[in-house]
Tab-separated table of C-alpha atoms in Angstrom:
chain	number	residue	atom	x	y	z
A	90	UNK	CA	120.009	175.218	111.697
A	91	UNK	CA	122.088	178.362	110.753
A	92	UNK	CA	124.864	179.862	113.397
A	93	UNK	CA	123.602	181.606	116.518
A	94	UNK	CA	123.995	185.332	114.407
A	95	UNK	CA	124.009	186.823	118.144
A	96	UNK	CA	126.904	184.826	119.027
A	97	UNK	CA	129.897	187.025	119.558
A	98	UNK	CA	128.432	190.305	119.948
A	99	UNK	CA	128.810	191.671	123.855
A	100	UNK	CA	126.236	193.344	125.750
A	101	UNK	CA	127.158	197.309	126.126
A	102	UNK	CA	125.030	199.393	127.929
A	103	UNK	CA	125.240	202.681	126.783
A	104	UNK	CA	123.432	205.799	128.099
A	105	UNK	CA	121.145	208.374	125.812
A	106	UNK	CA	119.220	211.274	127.104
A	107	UNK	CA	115.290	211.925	127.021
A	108	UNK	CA	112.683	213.879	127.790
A	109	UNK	CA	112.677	212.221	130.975
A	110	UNK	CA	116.401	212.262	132.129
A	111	UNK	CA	119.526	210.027	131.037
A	112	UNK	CA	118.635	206.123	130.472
A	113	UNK	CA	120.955	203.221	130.098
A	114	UNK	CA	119.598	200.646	127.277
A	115	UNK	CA	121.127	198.002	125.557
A	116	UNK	CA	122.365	198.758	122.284
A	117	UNK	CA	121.019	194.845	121.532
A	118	UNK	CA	117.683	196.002	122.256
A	119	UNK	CA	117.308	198.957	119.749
A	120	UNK	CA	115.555	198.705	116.321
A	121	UNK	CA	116.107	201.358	114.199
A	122	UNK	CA	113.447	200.621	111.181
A	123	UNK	CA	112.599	202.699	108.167
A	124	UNK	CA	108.876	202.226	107.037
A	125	UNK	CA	108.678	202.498	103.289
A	126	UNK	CA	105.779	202.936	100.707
A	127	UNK	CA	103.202	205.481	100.245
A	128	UNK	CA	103.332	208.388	102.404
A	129	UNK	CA	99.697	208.395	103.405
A	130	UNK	CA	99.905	204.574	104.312
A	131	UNK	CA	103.712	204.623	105.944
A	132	UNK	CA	101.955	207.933	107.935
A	133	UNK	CA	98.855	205.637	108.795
A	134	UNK	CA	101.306	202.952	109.872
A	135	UNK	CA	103.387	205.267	112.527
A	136	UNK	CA	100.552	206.979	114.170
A	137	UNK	CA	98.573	203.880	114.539
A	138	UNK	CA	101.522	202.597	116.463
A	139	UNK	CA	102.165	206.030	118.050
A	140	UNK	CA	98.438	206.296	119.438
A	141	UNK	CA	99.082	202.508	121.701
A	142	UNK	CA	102.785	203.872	122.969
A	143	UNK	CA	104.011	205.737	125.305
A	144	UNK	CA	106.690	207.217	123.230
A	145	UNK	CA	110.112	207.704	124.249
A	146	UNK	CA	111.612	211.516	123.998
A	147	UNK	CA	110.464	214.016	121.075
A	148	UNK	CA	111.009	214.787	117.699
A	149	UNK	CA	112.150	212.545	114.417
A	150	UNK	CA	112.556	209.919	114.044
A	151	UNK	CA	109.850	208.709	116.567
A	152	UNK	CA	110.996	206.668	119.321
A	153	UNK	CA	109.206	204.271	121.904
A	154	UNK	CA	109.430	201.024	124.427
A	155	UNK	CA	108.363	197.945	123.637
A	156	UNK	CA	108.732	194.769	125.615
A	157	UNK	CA	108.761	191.402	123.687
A	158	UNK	CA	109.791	188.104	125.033
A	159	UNK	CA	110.708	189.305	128.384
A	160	UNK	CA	112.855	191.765	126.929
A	161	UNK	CA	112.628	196.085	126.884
A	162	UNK	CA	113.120	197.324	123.519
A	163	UNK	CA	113.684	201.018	122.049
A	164	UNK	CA	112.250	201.111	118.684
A	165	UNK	CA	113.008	203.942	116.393
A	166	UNK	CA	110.292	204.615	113.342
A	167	UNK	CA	111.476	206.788	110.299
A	168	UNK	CA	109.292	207.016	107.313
A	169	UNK	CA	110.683	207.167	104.034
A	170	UNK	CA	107.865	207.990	100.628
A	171	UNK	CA	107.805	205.977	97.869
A	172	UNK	CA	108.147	209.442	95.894
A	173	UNK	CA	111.456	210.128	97.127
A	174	UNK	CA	113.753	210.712	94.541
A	175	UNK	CA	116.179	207.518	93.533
A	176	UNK	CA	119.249	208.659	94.821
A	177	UNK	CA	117.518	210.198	98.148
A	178	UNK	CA	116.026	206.492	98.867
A	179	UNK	CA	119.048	204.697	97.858
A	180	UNK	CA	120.875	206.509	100.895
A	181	UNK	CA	117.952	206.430	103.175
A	182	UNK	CA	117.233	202.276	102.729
A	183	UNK	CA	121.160	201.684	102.871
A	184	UNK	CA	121.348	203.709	106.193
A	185	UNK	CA	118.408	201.605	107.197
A	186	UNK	CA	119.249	198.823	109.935
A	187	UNK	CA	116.181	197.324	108.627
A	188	UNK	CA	112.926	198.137	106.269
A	189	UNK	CA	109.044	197.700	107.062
A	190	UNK	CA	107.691	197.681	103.453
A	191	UNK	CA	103.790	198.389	103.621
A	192	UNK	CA	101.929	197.067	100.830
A	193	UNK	CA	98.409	197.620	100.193
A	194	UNK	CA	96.488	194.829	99.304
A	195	UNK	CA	93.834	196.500	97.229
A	196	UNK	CA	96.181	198.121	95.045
A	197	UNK	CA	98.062	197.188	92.134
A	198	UNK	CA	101.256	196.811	91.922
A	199	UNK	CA	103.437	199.727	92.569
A	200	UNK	CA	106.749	199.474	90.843
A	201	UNK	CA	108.424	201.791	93.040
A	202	UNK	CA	107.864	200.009	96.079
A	203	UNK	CA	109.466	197.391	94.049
A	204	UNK	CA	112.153	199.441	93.418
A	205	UNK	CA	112.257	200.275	97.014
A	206	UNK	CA	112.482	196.527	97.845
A	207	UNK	CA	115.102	195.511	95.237
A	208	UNK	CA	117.774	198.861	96.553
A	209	UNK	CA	117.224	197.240	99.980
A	210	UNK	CA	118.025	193.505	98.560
A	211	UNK	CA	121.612	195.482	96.940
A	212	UNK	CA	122.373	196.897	100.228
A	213	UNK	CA	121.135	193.602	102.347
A	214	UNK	CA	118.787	195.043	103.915
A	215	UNK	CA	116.977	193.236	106.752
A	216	UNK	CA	113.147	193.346	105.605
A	217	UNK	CA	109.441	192.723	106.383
A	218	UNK	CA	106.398	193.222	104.849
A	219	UNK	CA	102.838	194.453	106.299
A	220	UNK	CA	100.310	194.189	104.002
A	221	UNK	CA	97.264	196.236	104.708
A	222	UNK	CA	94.094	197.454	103.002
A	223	UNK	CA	92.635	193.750	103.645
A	224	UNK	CA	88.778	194.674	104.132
A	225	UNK	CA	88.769	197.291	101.328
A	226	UNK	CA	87.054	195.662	97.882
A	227	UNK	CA	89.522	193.979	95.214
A	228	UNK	CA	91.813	193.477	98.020
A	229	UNK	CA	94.226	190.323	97.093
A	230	UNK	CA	96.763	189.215	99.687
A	231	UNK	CA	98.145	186.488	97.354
A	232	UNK	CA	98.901	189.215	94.527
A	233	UNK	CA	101.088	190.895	97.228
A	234	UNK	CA	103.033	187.613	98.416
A	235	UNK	CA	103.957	187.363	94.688
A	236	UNK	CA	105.001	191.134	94.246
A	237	UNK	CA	107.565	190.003	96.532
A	238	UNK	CA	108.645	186.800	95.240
A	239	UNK	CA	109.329	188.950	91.976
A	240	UNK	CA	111.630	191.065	93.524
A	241	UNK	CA	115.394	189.381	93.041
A	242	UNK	CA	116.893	188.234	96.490
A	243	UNK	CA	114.625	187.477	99.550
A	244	UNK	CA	111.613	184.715	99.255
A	245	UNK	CA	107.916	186.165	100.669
A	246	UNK	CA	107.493	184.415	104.011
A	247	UNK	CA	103.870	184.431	105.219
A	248	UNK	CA	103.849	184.695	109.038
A	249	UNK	CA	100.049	185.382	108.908
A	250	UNK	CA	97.151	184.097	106.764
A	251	UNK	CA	94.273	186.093	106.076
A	252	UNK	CA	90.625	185.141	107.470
A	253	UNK	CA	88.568	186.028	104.796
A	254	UNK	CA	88.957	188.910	102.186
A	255	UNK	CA	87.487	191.819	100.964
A	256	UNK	CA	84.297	192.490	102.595
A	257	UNK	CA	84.797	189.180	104.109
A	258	UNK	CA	87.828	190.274	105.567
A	259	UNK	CA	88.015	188.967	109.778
A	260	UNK	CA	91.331	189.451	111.086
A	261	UNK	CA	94.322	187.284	110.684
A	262	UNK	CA	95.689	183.849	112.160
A	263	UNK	CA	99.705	183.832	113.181
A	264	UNK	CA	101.750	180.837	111.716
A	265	UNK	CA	103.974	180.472	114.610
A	266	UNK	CA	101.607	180.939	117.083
A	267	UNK	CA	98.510	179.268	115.696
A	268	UNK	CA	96.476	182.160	117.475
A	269	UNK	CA	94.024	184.481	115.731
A	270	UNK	CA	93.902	188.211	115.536
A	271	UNK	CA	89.986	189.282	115.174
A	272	UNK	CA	88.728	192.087	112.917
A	273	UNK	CA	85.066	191.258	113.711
A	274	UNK	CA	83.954	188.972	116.214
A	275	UNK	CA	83.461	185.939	113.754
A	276	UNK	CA	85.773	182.824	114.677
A	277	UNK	CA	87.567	181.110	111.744
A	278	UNK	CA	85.632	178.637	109.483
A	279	UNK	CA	86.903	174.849	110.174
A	280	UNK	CA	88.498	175.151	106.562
A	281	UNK	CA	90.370	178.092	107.405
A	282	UNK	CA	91.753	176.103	110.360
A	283	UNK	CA	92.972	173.346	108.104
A	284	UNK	CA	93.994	175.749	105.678
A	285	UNK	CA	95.957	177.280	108.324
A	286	UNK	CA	97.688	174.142	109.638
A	287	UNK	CA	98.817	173.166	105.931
A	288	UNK	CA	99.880	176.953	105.574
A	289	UNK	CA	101.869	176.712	109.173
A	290	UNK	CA	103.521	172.916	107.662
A	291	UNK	CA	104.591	175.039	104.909
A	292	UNK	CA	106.352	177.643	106.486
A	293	UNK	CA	108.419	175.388	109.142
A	294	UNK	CA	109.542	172.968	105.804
A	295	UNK	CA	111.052	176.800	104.918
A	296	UNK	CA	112.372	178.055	107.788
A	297	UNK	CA	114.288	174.532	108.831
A	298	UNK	CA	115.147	173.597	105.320
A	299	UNK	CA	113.355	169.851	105.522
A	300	UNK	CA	110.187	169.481	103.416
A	301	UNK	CA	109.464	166.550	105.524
A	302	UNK	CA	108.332	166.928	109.218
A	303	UNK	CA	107.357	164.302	111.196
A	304	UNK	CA	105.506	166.099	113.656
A	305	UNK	CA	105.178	170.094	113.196
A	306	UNK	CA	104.334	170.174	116.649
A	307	UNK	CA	107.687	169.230	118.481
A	308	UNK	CA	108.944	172.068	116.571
A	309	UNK	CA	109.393	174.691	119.453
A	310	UNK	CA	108.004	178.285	119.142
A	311	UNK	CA	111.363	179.575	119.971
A	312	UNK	CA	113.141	177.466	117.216
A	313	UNK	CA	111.010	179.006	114.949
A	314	UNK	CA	111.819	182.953	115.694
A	315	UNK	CA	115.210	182.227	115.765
A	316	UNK	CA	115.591	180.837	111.918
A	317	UNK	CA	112.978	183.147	110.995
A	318	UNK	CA	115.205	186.049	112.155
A	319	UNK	CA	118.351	184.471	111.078
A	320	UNK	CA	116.723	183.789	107.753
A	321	UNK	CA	115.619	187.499	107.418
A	322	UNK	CA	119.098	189.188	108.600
A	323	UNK	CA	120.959	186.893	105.901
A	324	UNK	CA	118.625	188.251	103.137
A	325	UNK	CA	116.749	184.651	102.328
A	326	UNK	CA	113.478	185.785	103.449
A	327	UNK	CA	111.099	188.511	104.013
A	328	UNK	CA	108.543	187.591	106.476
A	329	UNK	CA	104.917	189.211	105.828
A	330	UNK	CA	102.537	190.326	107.784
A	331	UNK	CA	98.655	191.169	108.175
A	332	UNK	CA	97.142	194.220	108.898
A	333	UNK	CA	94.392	194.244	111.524
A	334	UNK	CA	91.925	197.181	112.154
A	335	UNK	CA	93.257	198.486	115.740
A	336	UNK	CA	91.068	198.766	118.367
A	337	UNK	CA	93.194	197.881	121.363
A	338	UNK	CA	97.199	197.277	121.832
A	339	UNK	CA	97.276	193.741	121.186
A	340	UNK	CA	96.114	194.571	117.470
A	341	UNK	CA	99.215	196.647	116.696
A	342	UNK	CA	101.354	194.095	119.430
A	343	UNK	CA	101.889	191.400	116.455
A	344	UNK	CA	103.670	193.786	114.009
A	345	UNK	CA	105.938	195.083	117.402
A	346	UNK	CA	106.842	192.175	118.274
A	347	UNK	CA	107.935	191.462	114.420
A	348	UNK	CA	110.416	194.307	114.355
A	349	UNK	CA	111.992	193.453	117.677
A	350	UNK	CA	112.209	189.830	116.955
A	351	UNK	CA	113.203	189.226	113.500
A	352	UNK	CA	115.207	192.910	112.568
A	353	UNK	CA	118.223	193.749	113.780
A	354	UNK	CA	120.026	195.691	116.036
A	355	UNK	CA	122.669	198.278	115.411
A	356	UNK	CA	124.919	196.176	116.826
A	357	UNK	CA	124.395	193.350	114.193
A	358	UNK	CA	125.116	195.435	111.298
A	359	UNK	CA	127.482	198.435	112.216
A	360	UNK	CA	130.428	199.258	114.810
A	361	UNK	CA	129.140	199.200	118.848
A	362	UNK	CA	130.738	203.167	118.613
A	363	UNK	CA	127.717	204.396	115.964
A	364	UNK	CA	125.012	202.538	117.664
A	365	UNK	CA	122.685	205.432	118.269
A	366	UNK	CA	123.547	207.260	115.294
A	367	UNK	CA	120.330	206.776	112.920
C-alpha cells in the first residue's frame, strides 16, 4: 500500500462568495475537473449532471455540491473540445487539476482524444474515463479500454463492467461495490455475475499489487478507493467508467462520486494561496 497522499496537507477553510452570500468550504473538498472530448458529448455530459444539481453560483465554469462519503464537496465542471487548437489544449489540460475524458463507445477511435489523453499523461494529469454511447449499435466497450491502454503512461482501470451491449445494452455493475446500475429493468444474467466477480478479482490484484488474493472479500471497500485514488493521482491508472441513461440522481451519482473520490483537490497539486483560482 502506497503513502497516505493526504498526509501532510492541513485543512484551511477559506471563504468564496455566491449567489447566495459568502460560504466557507474546504479547499480539500473542491474538484476542479476539465471534461474533454467532443463538444456535443462533453456538452451532453455537463447538462446531464447540471439537470440533478442544485448548482452553486452562476456563470463558467459551472459549479455545484455534492456530498460523497459523508463529506460536502464543490465541484467545478469546465469543458474543453477536442477541436481546440494544440497549443490552446495543452494550456487548458495542464491548468487542469484533473481530466474526465468521455469516450464514445460506438465510435472509432478518435486520435485527438488520444492526443488529449497523452498532453495530460506529460503534464501528470489526474484522469478518468466515462465511456458512453453503450446502447447505440457497433458500440464496443473493450475497443475503448484498449484506446487507453495505447496511450503511453496510465493503465485503463475498469471500475464498471457493462451488462450487455449494443441493443442489449442494461446498465452497468460497479467493481468496488458489486452493485448494479439499471438501464432497463432486466437483472444481470448469472454469467454476467461470474463474469463480474472474476472482473472485480482482477481489478483488486491491480490496485494492491498481489495477483494472488486469498479472499477478495476481506478486502475493505475503503481500502479499495484509497489505492484507486492514490493510483490515479500518481499517474499509474485511469479508472473508467460506464455511462447509464439518467432517469433519476442515483444514475449520474456513480460518476460524482468518481470525481470527488479518486481526483484531486487543489490542494494536492498547487499552493493552498491559488486554491480557487481555476
Amino acid at each position: 500500500m502506497g503513502p497516505d497522499w493526504d498526509a501532510g496537507h492541513p485543512r484551511v477553510d477559506l471563504e468564496y462568495r455566491t449567489a447566495m452570500g459568502t460560504k466557507a468550504i474546504d479547499p480539500q473538498a473542491i474538484r476542479n475537473v476539465t471534461v474533454m472530448g467532443h463538444p456535443d458529448e462533453t456538452a451532453r455530459v455537463v447538462h446531464r449532471l447540471s439537470c440533478h444539481l442544485d448548482k452553486v453560483g452562476a456563470g463558467t465554469p459551472v459549479a455545484f455540491r455534492w456530498t460523497a462519503d459523508g463529506v460536502d464537496h464543490t465541484i467545478r465542471l469546465a469543458e474543453l473540445s477536442s477541436h481546440t487548437p494544440i497549443p490552446g489544449m495543452e494550456r487548458a489540460i495542464r491548468l487542469a487539476d484533473g481530466v474526465v475524458a468521455v469516450v464514445n463507445a460506438a465510435s472509432n477511435r478518435p486520435a485527438r482524444l488520444e492526443t488529449m489523453l497523452r498532453v495530460a499523461d506529460d503534464h501528470q494529469i489526474a484522469r478518468l474515463c466515462l465511456v458512453i454511447g453503450l446502447d447505440q449499435p457497433g458500440a464496443d466497450f473493450d475497443r475503448c479500454v484498449r484506446a487507453v491502454a495505447d496511450t503511453r503512461g496510465a493503465a485503463p482501470l475498469p471500475l464498471q463492467m457493462p451488462i450487455g451491449i449494443d441493443t442489449e445494452f442494461a446498465g452497468a455493475i460497479d467493481l468496488v461495490a458489486m452493485v448494479t446500475y439499471e438501464a432497463a429493468d432486466r437483472e444481470p444474467h448469472e454469467v454476467q455475475a461470474v463474469l463480474a466477480e472474476q472482473k472485480r478479482h482482477r481489478l483488486l490484484a491491480t490496485v494492491l499489487g498481489r495477483p494472488a488474493l486469498p479472499n477478495p472479500r476481506t478486502v475493505s471497500t475503503e481500502r479499495v478507493h484509497h489505492l484507486i485514488r492514490y493510483r490515479t493521482r500518481i499517474g499509474d491508472v485511469v479508472p473508467m467508467l460506464c455511462s447509464v441513461a439518467p432517469r433519476r440522481i442515483d444514475d449520474v451519482a456513480p460518476l460524482l462520486d468518481a470525481l470527488v473520490r479518486y481526483l484531486p483537490s487543489p490542494m494536492d497539486v498547487c499552493q493552498p494561496t491559488h486554491v480557487l483560482d481555476y
